[in-house]
PDB file of C-alpha atoms in Angstrom:
ATOM      1  CA  UNK A 997      -0.045   0.004  -0.204  1.00  0.00           C
ATOM      2  CA  UNK A 998       1.577   3.175  -1.035  1.00  0.00           C
ATOM      3  CA  UNK A 999       2.152   6.282   1.885  1.00  0.00           C
ATOM      4  CA  UNK A1000       2.181   9.545   1.055  1.00  0.00           C
ATOM      5  CA  UNK A1001       4.010  11.745   3.164  1.00  0.00           C
ATOM      6  CA  UNK A1002       2.342  14.832   2.418  1.00  0.00           C
ATOM      7  CA  UNK A1003       4.356  16.803   5.842  1.00  0.00           C
ATOM      8  CA  UNK A1004       7.083  16.080   9.103  1.00  0.00           C
ATOM      9  CA  UNK A1005       8.094  18.471  11.496  1.00  0.00           C
ATOM     10  CA  UNK A1006      10.893  17.920  14.228  1.00  0.00           C
ATOM     11  CA  UNK A1007       9.835  17.556  17.742  1.00  0.00           C
ATOM     12  CA  UNK A1008      12.121  17.314  20.732  1.00  0.00           C
ATOM     13  CA  UNK A1009      13.833  15.463  18.998  1.00  0.00           C
ATOM     14  CA  UNK A1010      11.493  12.524  17.259  1.00  0.00           C
ATOM     15  CA  UNK A1011       8.726  13.433  14.307  1.00  0.00           C
ATOM     16  CA  UNK A1012       5.817  14.704  14.189  1.00  0.00           C
ATOM     17  CA  UNK A1013       4.211  13.333  10.604  1.00  0.00           C
ATOM     18  CA  UNK A1014       1.147  13.113   8.571  1.00  0.00           C
ATOM     19  CA  UNK A1015       0.580  10.932   6.014  1.00  0.00           C
ATOM     20  CA  UNK A1016      -2.667   9.955   3.291  1.00  0.00           C
ATOM     21  CA  UNK A1017      -3.237   6.005   1.375  1.00  0.00           C
ATOM     22  CA  UNK A1018      -6.360   4.590   0.114  1.00  0.00           C
ATOM     23  CA  UNK A1019      -8.589   2.729   2.579  1.00  0.00           C
ATOM     24  CA  UNK A1020      -9.550  -0.543   1.729  1.00  0.00           C
ATOM     25  CA  UNK A1021     -11.360  -0.518   4.765  1.00  0.00           C
ATOM     26  CA  UNK A1022     -12.869   2.642   4.360  1.00  0.00           C
ATOM     27  CA  UNK A1023     -13.168   2.444   0.521  1.00  0.00           C
ATOM     28  CA  UNK A1024     -11.309   6.198  -0.119  1.00  0.00           C
ATOM     29  CA  UNK A1025      -8.635   8.541   0.875  1.00  0.00           C
ATOM     30  CA  UNK A1026      -7.379   8.810   4.235  1.00  0.00           C
ATOM     31  CA  UNK A1027      -4.775  10.764   6.317  1.00  0.00           C
ATOM     32  CA  UNK A1028      -3.493   9.854  10.057  1.00  0.00           C
ATOM     33  CA  UNK A1029      -0.192  11.022  12.241  1.00  0.00           C
ATOM     34  CA  UNK A1030       1.949   9.595  13.371  1.00  0.00           C
ATOM     35  CA  UNK A1031       4.839  11.113  15.862  1.00  0.00           C
ATOM     36  CA  UNK A1032       7.794   9.189  15.584  1.00  0.00           C
ATOM     37  CA  UNK A1033      10.094   9.588  19.032  1.00  0.00           C
ATOM     38  CA  UNK A1034      13.593   9.674  19.294  1.00  0.00           C
ATOM     39  CA  UNK A1035      14.286   6.478  19.227  1.00  0.00           C
ATOM     40  CA  UNK A1036      14.141   5.282  16.306  1.00  0.00           C
ATOM     41  CA  UNK A1037      16.777   6.720  14.917  1.00  0.00           C
ATOM     42  CA  UNK A1038      19.617   4.358  16.332  1.00  0.00           C
ATOM     43  CA  UNK A1039      17.109   1.291  15.320  1.00  0.00           C
ATOM     44  CA  UNK A1040      15.036   0.779  18.569  1.00  0.00           C
ATOM     45  CA  UNK A1041      11.838  -0.479  17.381  1.00  0.00           C
ATOM     46  CA  UNK A1042       8.664   1.171  19.708  1.00  0.00           C
ATOM     47  CA  UNK A1043       5.346   0.505  21.282  1.00  0.00           C
ATOM     48  CA  UNK A1044       2.570   3.214  19.553  1.00  0.00           C
ATOM     49  CA  UNK A1045       0.045   4.372  21.820  1.00  0.00           C
ATOM     50  CA  UNK A1046      -3.184   5.295  19.463  1.00  0.00           C
ATOM     51  CA  UNK A1047      -5.505   8.184  20.333  1.00  0.00           C
ATOM     52  CA  UNK A1048      -8.548   8.580  18.871  1.00  0.00           C
ATOM     53  CA  UNK A1049     -10.144  12.007  18.520  1.00  0.00           C
ATOM     54  CA  UNK A1050     -13.930  13.682  18.913  1.00  0.00           C
ATOM     55  CA  UNK A1051     -16.652  14.180  17.575  1.00  0.00           C
ATOM     56  CA  UNK A1052     -15.259  17.334  14.575  1.00  0.00           C
ATOM     57  CA  UNK A1053     -11.468  16.304  14.931  1.00  0.00           C
ATOM     58  CA  UNK A1054      -9.499  15.074  13.052  1.00  0.00           C
ATOM     59  CA  UNK A1055      -5.877  13.512  13.300  1.00  0.00           C
ATOM     60  CA  UNK A1056      -4.501  17.454  13.940  1.00  0.00           C
ATOM     61  CA  UNK A1057      -6.687  18.835  16.713  1.00  0.00           C
ATOM     62  CA  UNK A1058      -5.133  16.169  19.239  1.00  0.00           C
ATOM     63  CA  UNK A1059      -0.341  16.141  18.218  1.00  0.00           C
ATOM     64  CA  UNK A1060      -1.358  20.334  18.208  1.00  0.00           C
ATOM     65  CA  UNK A1061      -2.881  20.710  21.427  1.00  0.00           C
ATOM     66  CA  UNK A1062      -2.349  18.082  23.244  1.00  0.00           C
ATOM     67  CA  UNK A1063       1.810  18.604  24.413  1.00  0.00           C
ATOM     68  CA  UNK A1064       2.150  14.459  24.273  1.00  0.00           C
ATOM     69  CA  UNK A1065       4.993  14.736  22.233  1.00  0.00           C
ATOM     70  CA  UNK A1066       8.199  15.593  25.598  1.00  0.00           C
ATOM     71  CA  UNK A1067       6.793  13.494  27.329  1.00  0.00           C
ATOM     72  CA  UNK A1068       6.760  10.352  24.363  1.00  0.00           C
ATOM     73  CA  UNK A1069       9.841  11.250  23.030  1.00  0.00           C
ATOM     74  CA  UNK A1070      11.083  10.471  26.666  1.00  0.00           C
ATOM     75  CA  UNK A1071       9.747   6.835  26.935  1.00  0.00           C
ATOM     76  CA  UNK A1072       9.932   6.664  23.898  1.00  0.00           C
ATOM     77  CA  UNK A1073       6.177   5.446  22.626  1.00  0.00           C
ATOM     78  CA  UNK A1074       5.422   6.400  19.261  1.00  0.00           C
ATOM     79  CA  UNK A1075       1.707   7.782  18.980  1.00  0.00           C
ATOM     80  CA  UNK A1076      -0.683   7.184  15.586  1.00  0.00           C
ATOM     81  CA  UNK A1077      -3.976   9.954  15.457  1.00  0.00           C
ATOM     82  CA  UNK A1078      -5.754   8.131  12.412  1.00  0.00           C
ATOM     83  CA  UNK A1079      -8.880  11.136  11.745  1.00  0.00           C
ATOM     84  CA  UNK A1080     -12.235  10.398  12.649  1.00  0.00           C
ATOM     85  CA  UNK A1081     -14.410   9.084   9.958  1.00  0.00           C
ATOM     86  CA  UNK A1082     -14.176   8.578   5.786  1.00  0.00           C
ATOM     87  CA  UNK A1083     -13.463  11.694   4.373  1.00  0.00           C
ATOM     88  CA  UNK A1084     -14.292  12.355   0.542  1.00  0.00           C
ATOM     89  CA  UNK A1085     -17.029  13.784  -2.378  1.00  0.00           C
ATOM     90  CA  UNK A1086     -18.057  10.271  -2.586  1.00  0.00           C
ATOM     91  CA  UNK A1087     -18.479   9.589   1.101  1.00  0.00           C
ATOM     92  CA  UNK A1088     -22.267  10.637   2.302  1.00  0.00           C
ATOM     93  CA  UNK A1089     -22.773  13.260   5.315  1.00  0.00           C
ATOM     94  CA  UNK A1090     -25.602  13.890   6.961  1.00  0.00           C
ATOM     95  CA  UNK A1091     -28.273  15.467   5.255  1.00  0.00           C
ATOM     96  CA  UNK A1092     -28.985  18.263   7.360  1.00  0.00           C
ATOM     97  CA  UNK A1093     -24.806  19.095   8.205  1.00  0.00           C
ATOM     98  CA  UNK A1094     -24.882  18.162  11.766  1.00  0.00           C
ATOM     99  CA  UNK A1095     -21.901  17.903  13.093  1.00  0.00           C
ATOM    100  CA  UNK A1096     -22.333  14.791  15.342  1.00  0.00           C
ATOM    101  CA  UNK A1097     -23.462  12.561  12.270  1.00  0.00           C
ATOM    102  CA  UNK A1098     -21.598  11.518   8.893  1.00  0.00           C
ATOM    103  CA  UNK A1099     -18.406  13.390   8.772  1.00  0.00           C
ATOM    104  CA  UNK A1100     -15.612  14.057  11.330  1.00  0.00           C
ATOM    105  CA  UNK A1101     -18.492  11.343  13.310  1.00  0.00           C
ATOM    106  CA  UNK A1102     -18.056   7.831  11.901  1.00  0.00           C
ATOM    107  CA  UNK A1103     -18.137   6.754  16.530  1.00  0.00           C
ATOM    108  CA  UNK A1104     -15.476   4.170  15.103  1.00  0.00           C
ATOM    109  CA  UNK A1105     -18.149   0.904  14.009  1.00  0.00           C
ATOM    110  CA  UNK A1106     -18.229  -0.770  11.027  1.00  0.00           C
ATOM    111  CA  UNK A1107     -21.859   0.615  10.202  1.00  0.00           C
ATOM    112  CA  UNK A1108     -24.152  -1.933   8.076  1.00  0.00           C
ATOM    113  CA  UNK A1109     -27.425   0.702   6.994  1.00  0.00           C
ATOM    114  CA  UNK A1110     -27.781   2.287   3.561  1.00  0.00           C
ATOM    115  CA  UNK A1111     -25.180   4.388   2.291  1.00  0.00           C
ATOM    116  CA  UNK A1112     -22.952   4.437   4.844  1.00  0.00           C
ATOM    117  CA  UNK A1113     -22.078   0.312   4.723  1.00  0.00           C
ATOM    118  CA  UNK A1114     -19.497   1.249   2.453  1.00  0.00           C
ATOM    119  CA  UNK A1115     -17.601   3.402   3.793  1.00  0.00           C
ATOM    120  CA  UNK A1116     -17.977   3.914   7.437  1.00  0.00           C
ATOM    121  CA  UNK A1117     -16.275   1.086   8.558  1.00  0.00           C
ATOM    122  CA  UNK A1118     -14.319   2.496  11.456  1.00  0.00           C
ATOM    123  CA  UNK A1119     -13.750   0.397  13.639  1.00  0.00           C
ATOM    124  CA  UNK A1120     -11.790  -2.460  11.333  1.00  0.00           C
ATOM    125  CA  UNK A1121      -9.916   0.359  10.296  1.00  0.00           C
ATOM    126  CA  UNK A1122      -8.618   1.304  13.295  1.00  0.00           C
ATOM    127  CA  UNK A1123      -8.789  -2.722  14.806  1.00  0.00           C
ATOM    128  CA  UNK A1124      -7.452  -4.411  11.579  1.00  0.00           C
ATOM    129  CA  UNK A1125      -6.386  -1.781   8.467  1.00  0.00           C
ATOM    130  CA  UNK A1126      -3.945   0.651  10.414  1.00  0.00           C
ATOM    131  CA  UNK A1127      -2.280  -1.141  12.279  1.00  0.00           C
ATOM    132  CA  UNK A1128      -1.226  -3.697  10.209  1.00  0.00           C
ATOM    133  CA  UNK A1129      -0.128  -0.602   7.915  1.00  0.00           C
ATOM    134  CA  UNK A1130       1.480   1.321  10.839  1.00  0.00           C
ATOM    135  CA  UNK A1131       3.959  -2.060  11.607  1.00  0.00           C
ATOM    136  CA  UNK A1132       4.812  -3.310   7.874  1.00  0.00           C
ATOM    137  CA  UNK A1133       6.290   0.418   7.747  1.00  0.00           C
ATOM    138  CA  UNK A1134       7.435   2.048  10.711  1.00  0.00           C
ATOM    139  CA  UNK A1135      10.052   0.588  12.975  1.00  0.00           C
ATOM    140  CA  UNK A1136       7.631  -0.337  15.719  1.00  0.00           C
ATOM    141  CA  UNK A1137       6.497  -3.221  17.910  1.00  0.00           C
ATOM    142  CA  UNK A1138       3.482  -5.127  18.220  1.00  0.00           C
ATOM    143  CA  UNK A1139       3.143  -3.834  22.051  1.00  0.00           C
ATOM    144  CA  UNK A1140      -0.036  -1.650  21.452  1.00  0.00           C
ATOM    145  CA  UNK A1141      -2.380   0.747  23.347  1.00  0.00           C
ATOM    146  CA  UNK A1142      -5.524   2.866  22.520  1.00  0.00           C
ATOM    147  CA  UNK A1143      -6.872   6.155  24.160  1.00  0.00           C
ATOM    148  CA  UNK A1144      -8.432   8.293  23.629  1.00  0.00           C
ATOM    149  CA  UNK A1145     -11.387  11.479  23.457  1.00  0.00           C
ATOM    150  CA  UNK A1146     -14.600  11.780  23.573  1.00  0.00           C
ATOM    151  CA  UNK A1147     -16.215  10.252  21.033  1.00  0.00           C
ATOM    152  CA  UNK A1148     -12.954   8.750  20.368  1.00  0.00           C
ATOM    153  CA  UNK A1149     -12.865   7.933  24.670  1.00  0.00           C
ATOM    154  CA  UNK A1150     -15.554   5.597  23.726  1.00  0.00           C
ATOM    155  CA  UNK A1151     -13.750   3.775  20.311  1.00  0.00           C
ATOM    156  CA  UNK A1152     -10.808   3.634  22.496  1.00  0.00           C
ATOM    157  CA  UNK A1153     -13.218   1.715  25.339  1.00  0.00           C
ATOM    158  CA  UNK A1154     -15.449  -0.819  23.261  1.00  0.00           C
ATOM    159  CA  UNK A1155     -12.092  -1.527  20.721  1.00  0.00           C
ATOM    160  CA  UNK A1156      -9.720  -2.293  23.810  1.00  0.00           C
ATOM    161  CA  UNK A1157     -12.792  -4.433  25.335  1.00  0.00           C
ATOM    162  CA  UNK A1158     -12.929  -6.368  22.554  1.00  0.00           C
ATOM    163  CA  UNK A1159      -9.522  -6.464  21.743  1.00  0.00           C
ATOM    164  CA  UNK A1160      -7.625  -7.479  24.566  1.00  0.00           C
ATOM    165  CA  UNK A1161      -5.117  -9.809  23.157  1.00  0.00           C
ATOM    166  CA  UNK A1162      -4.040  -6.479  20.978  1.00  0.00           C
ATOM    167  CA  UNK A1163      -3.909  -3.406  23.366  1.00  0.00           C
ATOM    168  CA  UNK A1164      -1.272  -3.499  26.824  1.00  0.00           C
ATOM    169  CA  UNK A1165      -3.218  -0.830  28.106  1.00  0.00           C
ATOM    170  CA  UNK A1166      -7.013   1.890  28.034  1.00  0.00           C
ATOM    171  CA  UNK A1167      -7.147   5.318  28.605  1.00  0.00           C
ATOM    172  CA  UNK A1168      -9.811   7.579  28.190  1.00  0.00           C
ATOM    173  CA  UNK A1169     -10.602  11.369  28.835  1.00  0.00           C
ATOM    174  CA  UNK A1170     -14.094  12.667  28.666  1.00  0.00           C
ATOM    175  CA  UNK A1171     -15.715   9.556  27.161  1.00  0.00           C
ATOM    176  CA  UNK A1172     -18.891   8.817  25.881  1.00  0.00           C
ATOM    177  CA  UNK A1173     -19.507   5.435  27.920  1.00  0.00           C
ATOM    178  CA  UNK A1174     -23.064   4.298  27.764  1.00  0.00           C
ATOM    179  CA  UNK A1175     -23.635   5.432  23.957  1.00  0.00           C
ATOM    180  CA  UNK A1176     -27.013   3.304  23.813  1.00  0.00           C
ATOM    181  CA  UNK A1177     -28.951   5.795  26.673  1.00  0.00           C
ATOM    182  CA  UNK A1178     -27.526   8.812  25.858  1.00  0.00           C
ATOM    183  CA  UNK A1179     -29.061  11.116  22.537  1.00  0.00           C
ATOM    184  CA  UNK A1180     -25.079  11.481  20.683  1.00  0.00           C
ATOM    185  CA  UNK A1181     -24.739   7.694  21.187  1.00  0.00           C
ATOM    186  CA  UNK A1182     -28.547   6.898  19.653  1.00  0.00           C
ATOM    187  CA  UNK A1183     -28.105   9.172  16.594  1.00  0.00           C
ATOM    188  CA  UNK A1184     -24.947   7.424  15.821  1.00  0.00           C
ATOM    189  CA  UNK A1185     -26.068   4.056  16.466  1.00  0.00           C
ATOM    190  CA  UNK A1186     -28.931   3.959  14.646  1.00  0.00           C
ATOM    191  CA  UNK A1187     -27.958   5.227  11.491  1.00  0.00           C
ATOM    192  CA  UNK A1188     -25.429   3.428  11.560  1.00  0.00           C
ATOM    193  CA  UNK A1189     -26.949  -0.140  12.431  1.00  0.00           C
ATOM    194  CA  UNK A1190     -30.443   0.639  12.860  1.00  0.00           C
ATOM    195  CA  UNK A1191     -33.590  -0.068  15.039  1.00  0.00           C
ATOM    196  CA  UNK A1192     -32.290  -3.233  16.364  1.00  0.00           C
ATOM    197  CA  UNK A1193     -30.227  -2.039  19.757  1.00  0.00           C
ATOM    198  CA  UNK A1194     -28.947  -5.200  20.393  1.00  0.00           C
ATOM    199  CA  UNK A1195     -26.581  -4.634  17.843  1.00  0.00           C
ATOM    200  CA  UNK A1196     -25.396  -1.651  19.474  1.00  0.00           C
ATOM    201  CA  UNK A1197     -24.706  -3.646  22.042  1.00  0.00           C
ATOM    202  CA  UNK A1198     -21.473  -3.963  20.921  1.00  0.00           C
ATOM    203  CA  UNK A1199     -20.301  -0.834  20.201  1.00  0.00           C
ATOM    204  CA  UNK A1200     -21.323  -0.282  24.598  1.00  0.00           C
ATOM    205  CA  UNK A1201     -17.954   0.145  27.039  1.00  0.00           C
ATOM    206  CA  UNK A1202     -20.932  -1.103  29.602  1.00  0.00           C
ATOM    207  CA  UNK A1203     -22.799  -3.533  27.811  1.00  0.00           C
ATOM    208  CA  UNK A1204     -19.255  -4.720  27.154  1.00  0.00           C
ATOM    209  CA  UNK A1205     -17.533  -4.701  30.407  1.00  0.00           C
ATOM    210  CA  UNK A1206     -20.711  -6.887  31.785  1.00  0.00           C
ATOM    211  CA  UNK A1207     -19.712  -9.917  29.316  1.00  0.00           C
ATOM    212  CA  UNK A1208     -15.265  -9.646  28.983  1.00  0.00           C
ATOM    213  CA  UNK A1209     -13.557 -12.801  30.184  1.00  0.00           C
ATOM    214  CA  UNK A1210     -10.068 -10.455  29.698  1.00  0.00           C
ATOM    215  CA  UNK A1211      -9.319  -7.597  32.339  1.00  0.00           C
ATOM    216  CA  UNK A1212      -6.929  -5.060  30.666  1.00  0.00           C
ATOM    217  CA  UNK A1213      -5.471  -1.698  33.053  1.00  0.00           C
ATOM    218  CA  UNK A1214      -8.231   0.945  32.342  1.00  0.00           C
ATOM    219  CA  UNK A1215      -7.714   4.591  33.784  1.00  0.00           C
ATOM    220  CA  UNK A1216     -10.081   7.384  32.866  1.00  0.00           C
ATOM    221  CA  UNK A1217     -10.081  11.348  32.975  1.00  0.00           C
ATOM    222  CA  UNK A1218     -13.741  13.043  33.501  1.00  0.00           C
ATOM    223  CA  UNK A1219     -13.901  17.108  34.474  1.00  0.00           C
ATOM    224  CA  UNK A1220     -16.810  17.519  36.831  1.00  0.00           C
ATOM    225  CA  UNK A1221     -16.978  21.476  35.213  1.00  0.00           C
ATOM    226  CA  UNK A1222     -18.112  19.277  31.102  1.00  0.00           C
ATOM    227  CA  UNK A1223     -20.956  20.130  29.891  1.00  0.00           C
ATOM    228  CA  UNK A1224     -22.178  16.863  28.734  1.00  0.00           C
ATOM    229  CA  UNK A1225     -21.043  15.472  32.066  1.00  0.00           C
ATOM    230  CA  UNK A1226     -24.662  13.774  32.815  1.00  0.00           C
ATOM    231  CA  UNK A1227     -26.030  13.867  29.220  1.00  0.00           C
ATOM    232  CA  UNK A1228     -24.302  12.145  26.898  1.00  0.00           C
ATOM    233  CA  UNK A1229     -20.704  11.217  29.112  1.00  0.00           C
ATOM    234  CA  UNK A1230     -22.325   9.026  32.344  1.00  0.00           C
ATOM    235  CA  UNK A1231     -19.756   8.116  33.856  1.00  0.00           C
ATOM    236  CA  UNK A1232     -21.390   6.867  36.573  1.00  0.00           C
ATOM    237  CA  UNK A1233     -22.899   4.159  34.345  1.00  0.00           C
ATOM    238  CA  UNK A1234     -18.807   3.468  33.991  1.00  0.00           C
ATOM    239  CA  UNK A1235     -18.200   2.209  37.228  1.00  0.00           C
ATOM    240  CA  UNK A1236     -21.840   0.760  38.121  1.00  0.00           C
ATOM    241  CA  UNK A1237     -21.011  -1.233  35.513  1.00  0.00           C
ATOM    242  CA  UNK A1238     -17.399  -1.659  36.540  1.00  0.00           C
ATOM    243  CA  UNK A1239     -18.751  -2.591  39.345  1.00  0.00           C
ATOM    244  CA  UNK A1240     -21.251  -5.635  38.939  1.00  0.00           C
ATOM    245  CA  UNK A1241     -18.758  -6.938  36.861  1.00  0.00           C
ATOM    246  CA  UNK A1242     -16.188  -7.270  39.397  1.00  0.00           C
ATOM    247  CA  UNK A1243     -13.950  -5.055  36.292  1.00  0.00           C
ATOM    248  CA  UNK A1244     -11.130  -2.922  38.249  1.00  0.00           C
ATOM    249  CA  UNK A1245     -11.020   0.721  36.425  1.00  0.00           C
ATOM    250  CA  UNK A1246      -9.667   3.917  37.583  1.00  0.00           C
ATOM    251  CA  UNK A1247     -12.453   6.689  37.122  1.00  0.00           C
ATOM    252  CA  UNK A1248     -10.825  10.118  38.538  1.00  0.00           C
ATOM    253  CA  UNK A1249     -13.125  12.711  39.076  1.00  0.00           C
ATOM    254  CA  UNK A1250     -10.923  16.257  37.774  1.00  0.00           C
ATOM    255  CA  UNK A1251     -12.591  19.108  40.053  1.00  0.00           C
ATOM    256  CA  UNK A1252     -12.951  22.148  37.324  1.00  0.00           C
ATOM    257  CA  UNK A1253     -12.033  21.054  34.428  1.00  0.00           C
ATOM    258  CA  UNK A1254     -14.344  20.724  31.091  1.00  0.00           C
ATOM    259  CA  UNK A1255     -14.588  18.854  27.643  1.00  0.00           C
ATOM    260  CA  UNK A1256     -11.593  20.878  26.432  1.00  0.00           C
ATOM    261  CA  UNK A1257      -7.965  20.462  25.783  1.00  0.00           C
ATOM    262  CA  UNK A1258      -6.822  22.236  28.033  1.00  0.00           C
ATOM    263  CA  UNK A1259      -7.889  19.319  30.195  1.00  0.00           C
ATOM    264  CA  UNK A1260      -6.144  17.431  28.048  1.00  0.00           C
ATOM    265  CA  UNK A1261      -3.605  19.086  28.091  1.00  0.00           C
ATOM    266  CA  UNK A1262      -3.250  18.856  31.917  1.00  0.00           C
ATOM    267  CA  UNK A1263      -3.417  15.496  32.460  1.00  0.00           C
ATOM    268  CA  UNK A1264      -1.929  14.035  29.683  1.00  0.00           C
ATOM    269  CA  UNK A1265       1.036  13.410  30.579  1.00  0.00           C
ATOM    270  CA  UNK A1266      -0.057  10.511  33.730  1.00  0.00           C
ATOM    271  CA  UNK A1267      -1.672   8.540  30.299  1.00  0.00           C
ATOM    272  CA  UNK A1268       1.738   8.959  29.148  1.00  0.00           C
ATOM    273  CA  UNK A1269       2.820   7.264  32.489  1.00  0.00           C
ATOM    274  CA  UNK A1270       0.149   4.894  33.054  1.00  0.00           C
ATOM    275  CA  UNK A1271       0.536   2.788  29.593  1.00  0.00           C
ATOM    276  CA  UNK A1272       4.128   3.149  29.367  1.00  0.00           C
ATOM    277  CA  UNK A1273       3.618   0.576  32.360  1.00  0.00           C
ATOM    278  CA  UNK A1274       2.432  -1.771  30.624  1.00  0.00           C
ATOM    279  CA  UNK A1275       3.964  -1.430  27.331  1.00  0.00           C
ATOM    280  CA  UNK A1276       7.456  -0.212  27.916  1.00  0.00           C
ATOM    281  CA  UNK A1277       9.685  -3.246  29.152  1.00  0.00           C
TER     282      UNK A1277
END
């Protein structure tokens, strides 16, 4: 598969780069960003943290706003940030142009409904196609962790919970924890999967924790002044599901923080160190 390097910036001795490629999962051109730490210059292969962004975001939000590169360079961890949905003139978008469905809002599911199913296969892209591409073209190991914010936090939790053999650890900022019971999730899951709510449960963290047979370390941070806290994110539902299933999760309520990247930048170093404990040996 052909990768086209479209930007490169040196950062903390490593490199932040953007690439485009044709995705066979999504049937369109896709872009991703990768931070390669300085250890690769000496021939070392490094583990990878996959970051999934939220509604309306692209690969650029995290890489430009989170301030993760300094510590990732110190710890020797690569970071890969895909886009949040398929893109392009042939890719359908929400007819009303809303921000929470269609372009920028792929929700990290495999769509089954027309016209979305041809392109909106973000679950397969993140779980299979993108890691295979990264591991074939960059000096990385098969040691992976996954993290994300909001819709991307939902993606990180559900993908990690469904694939415990593929990841060492999971973390999330302000995740949509119970999408079957919140407006964002209900809109996206109805559109992409249809009205059979049993199919929605395959993309609901609370439902997945209830039937998990293998446990991964999970760290979640949630700001107490988040405008979406009670209606959309529902961290209490995640804690209740984890307690019921005896699944150990660290969920921290951070006083005064909101839903923004100011919040993420404040705690990203703790998340990187958390993942490093499980990735770097």
